[in-house]
XYZ file of C-alpha atoms in Angstrom:
655
model
C 241.031 200.582 283.489
C 242.303 202.322 280.372
C 240.634 200.898 277.115
C 241.432 200.897 273.396
C 239.274 203.954 272.859
C 241.781 205.881 274.784
C 244.513 205.031 272.283
C 242.257 205.080 268.932
C 240.527 208.533 269.756
C 237.818 207.847 267.227
C 240.211 206.326 264.280
C 241.287 202.726 263.321
C 244.943 202.387 264.402
C 246.925 201.533 261.214
C 250.655 201.119 261.058
C 252.768 198.218 262.252
C 256.084 196.981 263.784
C 258.897 199.284 262.854
C 262.359 198.403 263.482
C 264.654 201.496 262.573
C 267.651 200.153 264.454
C 268.141 198.161 261.426
C 268.415 201.209 259.124
C 270.543 204.324 259.166
C 268.968 207.729 260.571
C 268.695 209.263 257.284
C 266.111 206.352 256.289
C 263.792 207.351 259.634
C 262.997 210.671 257.928
C 261.991 209.074 254.628
C 260.110 206.515 256.410
C 258.165 209.183 258.295
C 257.224 210.858 254.739
C 256.083 207.614 253.743
C 254.230 206.741 256.645
C 252.253 209.999 256.495
C 251.427 209.366 252.769
C 250.012 205.955 253.699
C 247.824 207.299 256.604
C 249.941 205.372 259.102
C 248.915 206.751 262.365
C 250.394 204.357 264.770
C 253.960 202.219 264.933
C 255.288 199.653 267.378
C 258.754 200.528 268.575
C 261.529 198.339 270.492
C 259.872 194.818 270.135
C 263.283 193.481 269.416
C 265.477 196.121 270.891
C 266.927 194.765 274.147
C 270.561 194.542 272.743
C 270.311 197.964 271.348
C 268.794 199.525 274.606
C 271.251 197.441 277.178
C 274.196 196.396 275.024
C 275.884 195.351 278.114
C 274.464 194.276 281.840
C 273.332 197.747 283.382
C 274.003 199.797 280.431
C 271.131 202.167 278.961
C 271.347 203.464 275.339
C 268.253 205.495 275.045
C 269.255 208.194 272.772
C 268.508 206.844 269.363
C 264.856 205.930 270.848
C 264.551 209.396 272.200
C 265.086 210.525 268.672
C 262.705 208.206 267.297
C 260.079 208.798 269.706
C 260.392 212.636 269.039
C 260.268 212.126 265.265
C 257.152 209.959 265.536
C 255.351 212.619 267.679
C 256.589 215.455 265.265
C 255.233 213.448 262.511
C 251.595 213.009 264.248
C 252.445 209.260 264.637
C 251.695 207.459 267.827
C 253.686 204.876 269.422
C 252.976 201.371 270.808
C 255.952 200.947 272.665
C 257.107 197.281 273.403
C 259.144 195.835 276.255
C 261.895 193.942 274.382
C 261.756 191.290 276.632
C 261.123 188.388 274.075
C 264.789 188.511 272.805
C 267.381 188.819 275.764
C 270.717 189.923 274.371
C 273.496 187.272 273.853
C 275.672 188.449 277.013
C 272.548 187.110 279.108
C 272.584 183.648 278.005
C 276.661 183.890 278.043
C 276.758 185.294 281.535
C 273.892 183.537 282.826
C 273.321 180.164 281.146
C 270.306 179.404 283.444
C 268.258 181.972 281.910
C 268.261 179.805 278.528
C 265.199 177.425 278.216
C 265.914 173.455 277.948
C 263.550 171.308 275.635
C 262.297 167.852 276.977
C 265.646 166.051 275.936
C 267.477 168.567 278.103
C 269.063 170.249 275.223
C 269.727 174.128 275.625
C 268.111 176.539 273.257
C 270.729 178.934 272.714
C 270.663 182.582 271.757
C 270.788 183.734 268.177
C 267.149 183.674 267.398
C 264.375 184.692 269.560
C 262.164 183.479 272.703
C 265.290 182.168 274.128
C 264.275 182.869 277.747
C 263.188 180.628 280.740
C 260.095 181.721 282.114
C 261.067 180.665 285.318
C 264.411 182.157 285.639
C 264.754 184.656 288.298
C 267.605 186.210 286.612
C 265.882 186.593 283.448
C 262.703 188.125 285.378
C 265.037 190.626 287.148
C 266.650 191.748 283.999
C 263.069 192.048 282.383
C 261.766 193.982 285.342
C 264.582 196.398 285.197
C 264.611 197.200 281.603
C 260.796 197.409 281.530
C 260.922 199.974 284.732
C 263.310 202.109 283.068
C 261.295 202.364 279.651
C 258.433 203.188 281.655
C 260.030 206.124 283.875
C 261.844 207.395 280.723
C 258.707 207.479 278.568
C 255.595 207.174 280.542
C 255.109 211.047 280.062
C 256.163 211.008 276.384
C 253.086 212.572 274.073
C 253.864 209.979 271.584
C 252.882 207.133 273.585
C 249.672 205.377 272.946
C 249.947 201.816 274.002
C 251.938 199.452 275.637
C 252.969 196.216 274.180
C 254.344 193.639 276.359
C 257.130 191.276 275.061
C 255.765 189.622 271.822
C 254.105 186.390 271.000
C 254.701 184.407 274.568
C 255.305 180.793 273.424
C 258.494 179.393 275.292
C 258.204 175.947 276.808
C 260.891 174.980 279.499
C 261.898 171.605 280.749
C 265.147 172.743 282.668
C 266.164 172.645 286.302
C 264.743 176.081 287.112
C 261.608 175.144 285.590
C 261.326 171.925 287.264
C 261.575 173.651 290.695
C 258.785 176.169 289.589
C 256.811 173.049 288.594
C 256.786 171.799 291.952
C 255.911 174.844 293.686
C 252.987 175.317 291.261
C 251.867 171.857 292.090
C 252.004 172.405 295.955
C 249.876 175.385 295.375
C 247.311 173.451 293.425
C 247.360 170.271 295.466
C 248.676 170.868 298.870
C 249.761 167.349 299.530
C 251.608 164.553 297.411
C 248.596 162.319 298.196
C 246.259 164.572 296.515
C 248.574 164.875 293.589
C 249.184 161.003 293.069
C 245.124 160.455 293.356
C 244.669 163.554 290.649
C 247.347 161.934 288.117
C 246.184 158.399 288.683
C 249.923 157.440 289.576
C 248.992 154.069 290.631
C 249.199 153.062 286.956
C 252.742 151.878 285.673
C 254.145 152.585 289.363
C 254.301 156.092 289.123
C 253.367 157.018 292.868
C 255.462 160.074 294.387
C 256.880 159.825 297.805
C 257.794 163.536 297.957
C 257.610 166.630 295.980
C 261.277 166.308 295.050
C 260.655 163.411 292.887
C 258.310 165.296 290.597
C 260.031 166.696 287.212
C 258.338 168.168 284.253
C 257.269 165.569 281.397
C 260.678 165.289 279.954
C 261.546 162.602 277.448
C 260.340 159.236 278.611
C 261.012 155.579 277.169
C 257.103 155.319 276.444
C 253.940 157.387 277.006
C 253.891 159.989 279.526
C 251.412 160.400 282.472
C 248.710 162.307 280.645
C 247.500 164.338 283.449
C 251.372 165.382 284.442
C 251.390 166.632 280.741
C 248.207 168.441 281.312
C 249.430 170.141 284.481
C 252.671 171.041 282.792
C 250.832 172.813 279.862
C 248.733 174.744 282.591
C 251.881 175.492 284.394
C 253.555 177.045 281.171
C 250.770 179.122 280.579
C 250.744 180.304 284.144
C 254.463 181.053 284.314
C 254.526 183.020 281.061
C 251.347 184.884 282.461
C 253.411 185.768 285.505
C 255.910 187.188 283.107
C 253.431 189.420 281.490
C 251.830 190.571 284.698
C 255.172 191.559 286.417
C 256.047 193.642 283.038
C 252.281 195.044 282.947
C 252.175 196.020 286.658
C 255.508 198.137 286.216
C 253.941 200.110 283.202
C 250.570 200.431 284.545
C 252.071 201.924 287.919
C 253.919 204.575 285.706
C 251.142 205.223 283.244
C 247.775 204.155 284.548
C 246.061 205.952 281.648
C 247.980 204.088 278.851
C 246.272 200.778 277.962
C 248.407 197.625 277.936
C 248.395 194.709 275.529
C 250.430 191.795 274.286
C 249.747 189.938 271.151
C 248.229 186.497 271.106
C 248.880 184.001 268.290
C 246.036 182.555 266.278
C 244.595 179.291 267.710
C 247.820 178.796 269.605
C 247.648 176.099 271.882
C 250.357 176.936 274.607
C 248.223 179.643 276.523
C 245.021 179.770 277.949
C 243.986 182.981 276.223
C 240.566 183.173 278.262
C 242.804 183.814 281.427
C 245.299 186.080 279.623
C 242.520 188.469 277.999
C 241.120 188.933 281.549
C 244.601 190.765 282.307
C 244.757 192.815 279.167
C 243.436 196.357 278.684
C 243.499 195.871 274.812
C 243.446 192.304 273.153
C 245.471 191.901 270.242
C 246.217 188.954 267.978
C 248.737 188.119 264.995
C 246.935 186.647 261.753
C 248.516 184.985 258.996
C 246.237 182.894 256.830
C 247.910 181.320 253.689
C 246.650 183.577 250.477
C 246.340 179.855 248.786
C 244.106 178.597 251.285
C 240.725 178.335 249.619
C 239.226 178.325 253.329
C 241.727 181.368 254.426
C 238.843 184.085 254.780
C 236.934 181.647 257.068
C 240.315 180.883 259.211
C 240.633 184.503 259.478
C 237.021 185.020 260.598
C 237.563 182.353 263.227
C 240.389 183.987 264.817
C 238.784 187.189 264.565
C 235.515 185.971 266.469
C 237.628 184.226 269.112
C 239.489 187.639 269.447
C 236.355 189.815 269.869
C 235.076 187.292 272.235
C 238.295 187.426 274.381
C 237.874 191.171 274.176
C 234.400 190.814 276.012
C 232.614 191.548 272.588
C 234.483 194.839 272.162
C 236.864 196.050 269.911
C 240.275 194.606 269.675
C 243.630 195.095 267.301
C 245.096 192.966 264.501
C 248.549 193.361 265.668
C 250.293 191.553 262.791
C 249.457 190.502 259.493
C 251.523 190.134 256.336
C 251.150 192.999 253.657
C 252.368 190.302 251.162
C 254.145 186.973 251.497
C 255.545 185.480 254.798
C 258.687 183.650 254.909
C 257.928 180.314 257.058
C 255.799 178.132 254.923
C 257.402 175.817 252.446
C 256.256 177.693 249.526
C 255.661 181.533 250.546
C 252.967 182.881 247.987
C 252.088 186.588 247.941
C 248.988 188.242 248.481
C 247.254 188.748 244.799
C 246.037 192.190 244.389
C 243.389 193.468 246.723
C 243.395 190.778 249.154
C 245.647 192.528 251.746
C 242.802 195.128 251.678
C 239.957 192.381 251.618
C 241.298 190.634 254.684
C 242.170 193.894 256.681
C 238.753 195.142 256.418
C 237.243 191.798 257.427
C 239.015 192.259 260.695
C 237.472 195.947 260.891
C 234.097 194.144 260.078
C 234.434 191.759 262.845
C 235.399 194.319 265.291
C 239.119 195.237 264.894
C 239.769 198.747 266.018
C 243.452 198.578 264.698
C 244.882 197.160 261.547
C 248.786 196.751 261.796
C 251.512 194.667 260.255
C 254.726 192.726 260.628
C 256.312 194.952 259.548
C 256.834 198.522 258.202
C 259.765 198.360 256.094
C 261.046 194.854 254.632
C 264.446 193.876 256.221
C 267.599 193.331 253.849
C 269.101 191.353 256.443
C 268.228 188.689 259.020
C 266.140 185.698 259.327
C 262.816 187.483 258.065
C 264.403 189.417 254.985
C 262.003 187.410 252.811
C 258.971 188.263 255.073
C 257.146 191.158 253.537
C 256.662 194.717 254.804
C 254.466 197.591 254.164
C 257.270 199.126 252.364
C 258.685 196.083 250.285
C 261.990 195.826 248.564
C 260.288 197.160 245.548
C 260.158 200.844 247.707
C 257.196 203.083 247.267
C 256.559 202.365 243.638
C 255.920 198.787 244.739
C 252.376 197.527 244.516
C 252.501 196.404 247.997
C 253.082 199.923 249.226
C 250.560 201.397 246.734
C 247.812 199.015 248.218
C 248.954 199.983 251.719
C 248.421 203.648 250.989
C 244.915 203.043 249.569
C 243.953 201.151 252.632
C 245.345 203.691 254.889
C 243.108 206.244 253.141
C 239.969 204.023 253.248
C 240.360 203.284 257.147
C 240.854 206.968 257.881
C 237.491 207.579 255.834
C 235.562 205.289 257.943
C 237.232 205.199 261.338
C 235.010 207.780 262.956
C 231.856 205.795 262.212
C 233.625 202.248 262.975
C 235.704 202.667 266.090
C 234.126 201.595 269.465
C 231.071 200.038 267.882
C 230.422 196.204 268.440
C 229.396 192.899 266.271
C 226.434 191.250 267.470
C 226.254 187.411 267.443
C 223.511 185.211 268.895
C 225.383 181.886 268.294
C 228.202 180.909 270.587
C 230.790 178.268 269.821
C 232.449 176.877 272.989
C 236.300 176.503 273.381
C 238.588 175.709 276.392
C 242.209 175.423 276.206
C 242.165 172.707 278.962
C 240.043 170.669 276.806
C 242.223 171.073 273.888
C 245.357 170.240 275.901
C 243.830 166.921 277.358
C 242.269 165.933 273.971
C 245.323 166.164 271.994
C 247.549 163.941 273.947
C 249.380 160.409 272.969
C 247.306 157.176 273.519
C 244.005 158.483 272.345
C 241.598 156.543 270.067
C 242.641 158.263 267.283
C 245.514 160.542 266.176
C 243.481 161.887 263.143
C 241.226 163.844 265.246
C 242.643 167.573 265.680
C 240.809 169.842 267.715
C 241.742 172.787 265.747
C 240.417 171.038 262.854
C 237.285 170.060 264.210
C 236.471 173.424 265.628
C 237.421 175.082 262.276
C 234.995 172.818 260.352
C 232.123 173.554 262.697
C 232.892 177.659 262.386
C 233.256 177.156 258.816
C 229.772 175.544 258.571
C 228.150 178.854 260.193
C 230.573 181.048 257.994
C 229.326 179.456 254.930
C 225.749 179.548 256.177
C 226.176 183.326 256.412
C 225.711 183.363 260.516
C 227.830 185.355 262.591
C 229.299 183.608 265.750
C 230.993 184.169 268.792
C 233.193 182.132 271.166
C 232.592 181.444 274.805
C 234.220 179.269 277.652
C 231.846 176.530 278.763
C 231.610 178.159 282.233
C 230.829 181.603 281.068
C 227.151 183.026 281.171
C 225.496 181.746 278.045
C 222.012 182.993 278.562
C 222.279 185.692 275.883
C 222.691 183.425 273.121
C 219.937 181.554 271.056
C 222.296 178.722 270.060
C 225.253 177.344 271.958
C 227.564 175.034 269.927
C 230.241 172.646 271.346
C 232.372 171.546 268.408
C 234.166 168.981 270.591
C 235.087 169.516 274.365
C 236.790 166.066 275.497
C 237.514 167.513 279.162
C 234.493 169.152 281.082
C 234.335 170.420 284.577
C 231.385 169.796 286.693
C 230.689 173.282 286.744
C 230.819 173.470 283.017
C 228.428 170.635 282.744
C 225.960 172.025 285.124
C 226.106 175.313 283.164
C 225.101 173.648 279.818
C 222.455 171.880 281.400
C 221.097 175.068 283.222
C 221.113 176.792 279.565
C 219.301 174.087 277.982
C 216.534 174.081 280.685
C 216.467 177.908 280.657
C 215.092 177.412 277.154
C 218.187 177.402 275.186
C 219.217 175.104 272.044
C 222.436 173.229 272.352
C 224.514 171.274 269.959
C 227.238 169.153 270.902
C 229.904 167.316 268.669
C 231.542 163.858 269.577
C 233.952 163.243 272.222
C 232.416 165.767 274.413
C 232.185 165.350 278.281
C 234.288 162.245 278.130
C 236.780 163.155 280.937
C 236.860 165.403 284.436
C 239.417 168.313 284.957
C 242.037 165.544 285.879
C 241.548 163.898 282.547
C 239.930 160.802 284.317
C 237.293 159.110 281.827
C 233.765 159.610 283.443
C 231.692 156.666 284.136
C 229.849 155.480 280.754
C 232.561 157.249 278.636
C 230.517 160.325 278.538
C 229.041 162.269 281.928
C 225.951 160.584 282.886
C 224.048 164.135 282.923
C 224.802 164.690 279.386
C 223.790 161.325 278.445
C 220.293 161.993 279.730
C 220.366 165.507 278.400
C 220.719 164.041 274.890
C 218.818 160.965 274.940
C 221.689 158.478 274.940
C 220.897 155.177 277.215
C 224.561 153.849 276.524
C 227.823 154.838 274.767
C 229.034 151.326 273.726
C 231.950 151.986 271.475
C 234.182 154.697 270.013
C 234.648 153.938 266.234
C 237.102 156.294 265.044
C 237.847 156.249 261.107
C 240.989 156.026 259.076
C 242.150 159.106 256.987
C 239.988 159.380 254.196
C 237.406 156.712 255.544
C 233.667 157.510 255.701
C 230.534 156.206 257.234
C 227.394 156.595 255.327
C 224.393 158.285 257.322
C 220.537 158.823 256.243
C 221.272 161.720 254.122
C 224.978 162.584 254.384
C 228.381 160.873 254.692
C 230.282 161.355 258.323
C 233.891 161.669 258.393
C 236.833 160.888 261.277
C 234.663 159.274 263.692
C 231.601 157.436 264.589
C 230.179 156.190 267.914
C 228.243 152.928 268.859
C 225.482 154.728 270.693
C 222.109 153.279 271.966
C 219.311 155.948 272.303
C 216.773 156.408 275.005
C 213.888 158.712 274.979
C 215.240 160.599 271.917
C 212.915 162.947 270.114
C 214.554 162.629 266.605
C 217.464 160.240 265.290
C 219.584 160.372 262.134
C 220.788 156.896 261.743
C 223.919 155.172 260.537
C 223.477 153.283 257.464
C 225.292 150.022 256.653
C 228.505 148.430 258.299
C 228.636 147.841 262.217
C 226.680 150.823 263.279
C 223.727 150.015 260.708
C 220.510 151.509 262.225
C 222.164 152.943 265.127
C 221.930 156.931 265.898
C 224.491 159.095 264.148
C 222.652 162.310 265.332
C 220.211 162.508 268.195
C 217.821 165.275 269.576
C 216.136 165.369 272.825
C 213.795 168.535 273.228
C 216.428 171.534 272.645
C 219.719 169.507 272.999
C 221.459 167.907 269.856
C 224.328 165.390 269.884
C 226.159 164.506 266.597
C 228.419 161.488 266.926
C 230.362 162.016 263.675
C 231.861 164.949 261.463
C 229.232 165.199 258.576
C 231.040 166.266 255.522
C 231.012 170.199 255.033
C 227.630 170.651 253.219
C 225.759 168.456 255.524
C 227.340 169.877 258.509
C 226.448 173.657 257.528
C 222.797 172.576 256.439
C 222.218 170.508 259.981
C 223.603 173.629 261.925
C 222.002 176.161 259.726
C 218.583 174.326 260.100
C 219.259 174.120 264.144
C 220.044 177.721 264.022
C 216.804 178.656 262.184
C 214.891 176.649 264.582
C 216.414 178.667 267.653
C 215.680 181.934 266.003
C 219.303 182.978 264.734
C 219.167 184.439 261.021
C 221.641 185.598 258.682
C 222.540 189.492 258.334
C 221.264 189.253 254.814
C 219.245 186.421 252.802
C 220.153 184.771 249.395
C 223.998 185.835 249.850
C 226.160 184.012 246.897
C 228.693 181.809 247.947
C 232.118 183.291 248.972
C 230.365 186.579 250.089
C 230.441 187.695 253.594
C 228.124 190.159 255.503
C 228.702 191.429 259.005
C 226.742 193.983 260.820
C 229.188 196.079 262.758
C 226.773 198.654 264.858
C 224.798 200.521 262.346
C 227.118 199.520 259.293
C 226.617 196.364 256.948
C 229.982 194.999 255.554
C 229.592 192.979 252.698
C 232.895 191.278 251.431
C 233.450 189.465 248.107
C 236.006 186.681 248.822
C 235.758 185.595 245.035
C 238.029 186.435 241.986
C 234.480 187.145 239.953
C 232.300 190.233 240.404
C 229.170 189.736 241.981
C 225.709 191.456 242.688
C 224.507 191.430 246.325
C 220.850 192.179 247.106
C 220.810 194.877 250.097
C 217.152 195.888 250.587
C 216.773 199.620 251.088
C 218.971 202.633 250.374
C 222.433 202.760 252.021
C 225.577 205.177 251.891
C 228.793 203.523 250.964
C 231.235 205.119 253.065
C 234.084 203.363 250.921
C 232.943 205.185 247.686
C 230.512 207.794 248.795
C 227.787 206.249 246.237
C 224.245 205.525 247.323
C 223.258 201.998 246.844
C 219.715 201.306 246.359
C 218.726 197.561 246.835
C 221.729 196.238 245.315
C 225.564 196.644 245.379
C 227.844 195.385 242.796
C 231.382 194.015 244.086
C 234.037 193.291 241.990
C 237.059 190.871 242.678
C 237.850 191.146 246.349
C 235.481 194.022 246.594
C 234.044 195.544 249.795
C 231.234 197.769 250.706
C 230.722 199.482 253.949
C 226.946 200.593 253.945
C 225.068 202.833 256.573
C 221.556 203.039 256.218
């Protein structure tokens, strides 16, 4: 299987989406000049070019792409060649309306934007395979080709008739019989029992709440149908070019794909990442996505496929990045394992829906601050690339994450709509980030034996296999910390007897979970030494070795936090500092240590291979103690015991 190293060849991929069809050809040569001056060594071509490549059914206009491929190669710039299948041309929807997706109210999603395709449409799949086949046959041997990029940001749901037929086939494969489906879905409730497969529909608009297991299965089905689309195109290009790695770009913490399954089918894992420059937790949320993507890549290198050089265009207020922030966040991605730093897009568009979305070359041109900063970053990435690429980030703490649990736990009819899974996961990751502890992510059924500490921020749904895996990890000497609403339901979203799996209750020292006590927005509950937010539980302990109690109110004296041996259960969301201190203390007891001790607030330190990245996310200069003598790859300076970092400053230190 080809790997990212086959494309990077000892350098960090640097560039972005290039959409030259938006510009006259004389601009192309100017682009190459600016790319070379900025150190760009990779561009992605063809992502949204289907109408240009196939202006009418069966037509092929490759001449412009031939010239571009040759131009990039002559300029020493590699090409990530995309299949254009995320944005079908208007003629497809006009001639084949069945290729257009429908929403849960039955309304057609028309052409005029992007992602307007039904993943289940045989016609769409046929056209997508044909254009992919011709692209692979024509450019598979082109010397500029370094990587295949399939589609773009797979995210389309479809409740239409063709999707309904595919959903029924998917359910037949999963359950075998309608009786088994009725049992799994609990259709005895509300007279929902099905007599035949033909009666089953996607969970379309309903008068009141929908069957939660039907909704859960539909989300699983949608992820699988989109994966089928990816695999069909991947297999075509792999047949033509078995030596060229293949990727598709994930969106950060996107709920629509089971990215654990998807990542296993990619040669290279890549992600798009757009933290808000005004978000005080922007650096930490970026680190979370980077840790997750690295983990999906098997703890190896990955690619930051898209980021913004400046402002985006889809927030209510779109703030630009202050001077230095683009460089800082790009080097943060490298620190956490990226072997590619790319953007959407190269040149800022003058027309279309994203003309206010930044580019590496902004409307200000090469004299603009954005391009000047991109140029500096390109030079620095070239300077460190040979020593960074294909090295690894070590983490001995794992946060467990599963899309099935996210899907099941986020539906309507739950005890609290204030509980947002992604927010809870972010809070727990932030606690480790602020404690300067590097983390990985893992699936609850993965082998966890390599980690000193395993953390479950929240996994409402756990399979029996996952529960057995957690028990085996603890019994094998590992330390486990679980947050509230964990182990509540089985894989069919059936509540486990007692409101939490009995094996987990015994593991944590819980006799009975009497009631869930969710908290209103802004409400808190006092505990011994901290304040809990969002949630609380009425728990009766049994054989627990340590208890932190609730104080006051209905839960006075009952356990908020329990420990039995090496297993901890946290039944509320401690306020940020308390959660950080609690988890840092448990991590220390498990033998997990920060990369550097005594780091100032807002400073991040990550070790990648033999290199130490130190990043200042603050606006004020800081001095950071780095015992010993190091060489800073960015400046060439020798650093002994201390390094001084200016606003948004970065040092990449080699012993």
